């Protein structure tokens, strides 16, 4: 269970969906029969109603065998925008530095996919998500033997979502003056990471 103060909890479906789709990459975590951790970093697709997450991994990745042998709950950890918030930004000697971040923990049970048609659907949908609809045509125009060999090299994973713990720690516990100082520093940095976090500080605080 993730530590989530009420002021940081994300409960709105559209906000959670936005986090998962903007990042679209997560860490799939489970335990094997010896209770050892097994982790894979994978691209993800999520349905509009947040009920199913799909992905695929290399067949050489032994985690799929762990998933196949154990009827256990798994978790996909998806890290969104984040940035360090320095103590000096507050202009207050009694403050310490912290970190602003968004994260979602997606829990559920996994189903392994070996069927070539289902695998092709996952590969196509992920490719379209990244590169637009022309990616589907490109995959379908591939040499059939080459495409078949590529599909044999992967295993699909479908997670039926049981719950999602999501959190956006974006200076909600700070005063309006402190948030304005944080925003000024983030804006001044000019990096994409800083800009992403500044946008979320404004959104979640109506700043």
Coordinates of C-alpha atoms in Angstrom, one line a residue:
X1 CA 0.0 0.0 0.0
X2 CA 1.3 3.4 -0.9
X3 CA 1.4 6.2 1.7
X4 CA -1.0 8.8 0.4
X5 CA -2.2 11.7 2.5
X6 CA -5.7 12.7 1.5
X7 CA -4.6 16.0 0.0
X8 CA -2.4 14.1 -2.5
X9 CA -4.8 11.3 -3.5
X10 CA -5.9 11.1 -7.1
X11 CA -9.4 9.7 -7.4
X12 CA -10.7 11.2 -10.6
X13 CA -10.7 8.7 -13.4
X14 CA -9.8 11.2 -16.1
X15 CA -6.8 12.4 -14.1
X16 CA -5.6 8.9 -13.5
X17 CA -6.1 8.0 -17.1
X18 CA -4.1 11.1 -18.1
X19 CA -1.2 10.0 -15.9
X20 CA -1.1 6.5 -17.3
X21 CA -1.3 7.6 -20.9
X22 CA 1.1 10.5 -20.7
X23 CA 3.7 8.2 -19.3
X24 CA 2.6 4.9 -21.0
X25 CA 5.5 3.0 -19.4
X26 CA 5.6 1.1 -16.2
X27 CA 7.4 -1.4 -14.0
X28 CA 5.5 -4.7 -13.6
X29 CA 6.2 -6.2 -10.2
X30 CA 5.5 -9.7 -8.8
X31 CA 7.1 -12.4 -6.6
X32 CA 8.2 -15.9 -7.6
X33 CA 7.7 -19.1 -5.7
X34 CA 10.8 -18.3 -3.6
X35 CA 9.3 -14.9 -2.8
X36 CA 12.0 -13.2 -4.8
X37 CA 11.0 -10.0 -6.6
X38 CA 10.6 -10.0 -10.4
X39 CA 10.4 -6.7 -12.2
X40 CA 10.1 -5.7 -15.9
X41 CA 9.9 -2.2 -17.4
X42 CA 7.3 -2.3 -20.2
X43 CA 5.1 0.0 -22.4
X44 CA 1.5 -0.1 -21.5
X45 CA -2.0 0.4 -23.0
X46 CA -4.9 1.2 -20.8
X47 CA -8.6 1.1 -21.6
X48 CA -10.7 4.2 -21.2
X49 CA -12.6 2.8 -18.2
X50 CA -9.3 1.8 -16.4
X51 CA -10.3 -1.8 -16.2
X52 CA -7.6 -3.4 -18.4
X53 CA -3.9 -2.8 -18.9
X54 CA -2.1 -4.6 -21.8
X55 CA 1.6 -4.9 -22.6
X56 CA 4.1 -7.4 -23.9
X57 CA 7.6 -8.6 -23.0
X58 CA 10.4 -10.6 -24.6
X59 CA 9.8 -14.4 -24.4
X60 CA 13.4 -14.6 -23.1
X61 CA 12.2 -12.6 -20.1
X62 CA 11.6 -15.2 -17.4
X63 CA 9.0 -13.1 -15.6
X64 CA 6.2 -14.4 -17.8
X65 CA 6.8 -17.9 -16.5
X66 CA 6.5 -16.5 -12.9
X67 CA 3.2 -14.9 -13.9
X68 CA 2.0 -18.1 -15.5
X69 CA 2.8 -20.3 -12.6
X70 CA 1.3 -18.1 -9.8
X71 CA -2.3 -16.9 -9.5
X72 CA -1.2 -13.8 -7.6
X73 CA -2.0 -10.1 -7.7
X74 CA 0.6 -8.0 -9.5
X75 CA 1.3 -4.3 -9.6
X76 CA 2.2 -2.0 -12.5
X77 CA 4.0 1.1 -11.1
X78 CA 3.7 4.1 -13.4
X79 CA 5.8 7.2 -12.6
X80 CA 4.6 10.5 -14.0
X81 CA 6.1 14.0 -13.8
X82 CA 8.5 14.7 -11.0
X83 CA 11.0 17.3 -9.9
X84 CA 13.1 18.2 -6.9
X85 CA 11.9 21.2 -4.8
X86 CA 14.9 22.8 -3.1
X87 CA 14.7 24.1 0.4
X88 CA 16.1 27.5 -0.7
X89 CA 13.1 28.0 -3.0
X90 CA 10.9 28.7 0.0
X91 CA 13.1 31.5 1.3
X92 CA 12.5 30.2 4.8
X93 CA 15.2 28.8 7.1
X94 CA 12.7 26.4 8.7
X95 CA 11.9 24.6 5.5
X96 CA 13.6 21.5 4.0
X97 CA 13.8 20.3 0.4
X98 CA 11.3 17.8 -1.0
X99 CA 10.2 16.2 -4.2
X100 CA 7.0 16.8 -6.2
X101 CA 5.8 13.8 -8.2
X102 CA 2.9 11.9 -9.7
X103 CA 2.7 8.1 -9.5
X104 CA 0.1 5.4 -10.0
X105 CA 0.1 1.8 -8.7
X106 CA -2.2 -0.4 -10.8
X107 CA -3.1 -3.7 -9.1
X108 CA -4.7 -6.7 -10.8
X109 CA -4.3 -10.3 -12.0
X110 CA -2.4 -11.1 -15.1
X111 CA -3.4 -13.3 -18.1
X112 CA -0.6 -14.4 -20.4
X113 CA -1.2 -14.1 -24.1
X114 CA 0.4 -16.5 -26.6
X115 CA -2.2 -16.4 -29.4
X116 CA -0.6 -14.7 -32.5
X117 CA -3.7 -12.7 -33.4
X118 CA -4.0 -11.2 -29.8
X119 CA -0.3 -10.5 -29.8
X120 CA -0.5 -8.8 -33.1
X121 CA -3.3 -6.6 -31.8
X122 CA -1.2 -5.5 -28.8
X123 CA 1.8 -4.8 -31.0
X124 CA -0.3 -2.8 -33.5
X125 CA -2.1 -0.8 -30.8
X126 CA 1.1 0.1 -29.0
X127 CA 2.7 1.1 -32.3
X128 CA -0.2 3.3 -33.3
X129 CA -0.1 4.9 -29.8
X130 CA 3.5 5.9 -30.4
X131 CA 3.6 6.5 -34.2
X132 CA 0.1 7.1 -35.4
X133 CA -2.2 5.0 -37.6
X134 CA 0.4 4.5 -40.3
X135 CA 2.2 2.2 -38.0
X136 CA -0.6 -0.4 -38.3
X137 CA -0.3 -0.4 -42.1
X138 CA 3.5 -0.8 -41.8
X139 CA 3.2 -3.8 -39.6
X140 CA 0.6 -5.4 -41.8
X141 CA 2.8 -4.9 -44.9
X142 CA 5.7 -6.8 -43.3
X143 CA 6.8 -10.1 -44.7
X144 CA 4.5 -12.6 -43.1
X145 CA 7.3 -14.9 -42.0
X146 CA 9.3 -12.1 -40.4
X147 CA 6.2 -10.8 -38.6
X148 CA 5.4 -14.3 -37.4
X149 CA 8.9 -14.7 -36.0
X150 CA 8.7 -11.4 -34.2
X151 CA 5.4 -12.4 -32.6
X152 CA 7.0 -15.7 -31.5
X153 CA 9.7 -13.7 -29.7
X154 CA 7.2 -12.0 -27.3
X155 CA 4.5 -12.8 -24.7
X156 CA 1.5 -10.6 -24.1
X157 CA 0.2 -9.7 -20.7
X158 CA -3.3 -8.5 -19.9
X159 CA -3.9 -7.2 -16.4
X160 CA -7.5 -7.1 -15.2
X161 CA -7.4 -4.1 -12.9
X162 CA -8.7 -4.6 -9.3
X163 CA -7.7 -1.2 -7.9
X164 CA -5.5 1.8 -8.5
X165 CA -3.7 3.9 -5.9
X166 CA -2.7 7.2 -7.5
X167 CA -1.0 10.2 -6.0
X168 CA -0.1 13.7 -7.1
X169 CA 2.2 15.4 -4.5
X170 CA 2.2 18.9 -6.0
X171 CA 2.7 21.4 -3.1
X172 CA -0.9 21.1 -1.9
X173 CA 0.4 21.2 1.7
X174 CA 2.2 24.5 1.1
X175 CA 0.9 28.1 1.6
X176 CA -0.1 30.1 -1.5
X177 CA 3.0 32.2 -1.1
X178 CA 5.3 29.1 -1.0
X179 CA 3.6 27.7 -4.0
X180 CA 4.2 30.9 -6.0
X181 CA 7.9 30.7 -5.1
X182 CA 8.1 27.1 -6.2
X183 CA 6.3 28.0 -9.5
X184 CA 8.7 30.9 -10.1
X185 CA 11.7 28.7 -9.7
X186 CA 10.3 25.9 -11.8
X187 CA 9.4 28.4 -14.6
X188 CA 12.9 29.9 -14.4
X189 CA 14.5 26.5 -15.0
X190 CA 13.0 26.2 -18.4
X191 CA 13.4 22.4 -18.6
X192 CA 10.6 20.1 -19.8
X193 CA 10.5 18.3 -16.5
X194 CA 10.2 21.6 -14.6
X195 CA 7.5 22.8 -16.9
X196 CA 5.5 19.6 -16.5
X197 CA 5.6 19.8 -12.7
X198 CA 4.8 23.5 -12.8
X199 CA 1.7 22.8 -14.9
X200 CA 0.5 20.2 -12.4
X201 CA 1.2 22.5 -9.4
X202 CA -1.1 25.0 -11.0
X203 CA -3.7 22.4 -11.9
X204 CA -4.0 20.7 -8.5
X205 CA -3.9 24.0 -6.6
X206 CA -5.7 26.2 -9.1
X207 CA -2.6 28.5 -8.7

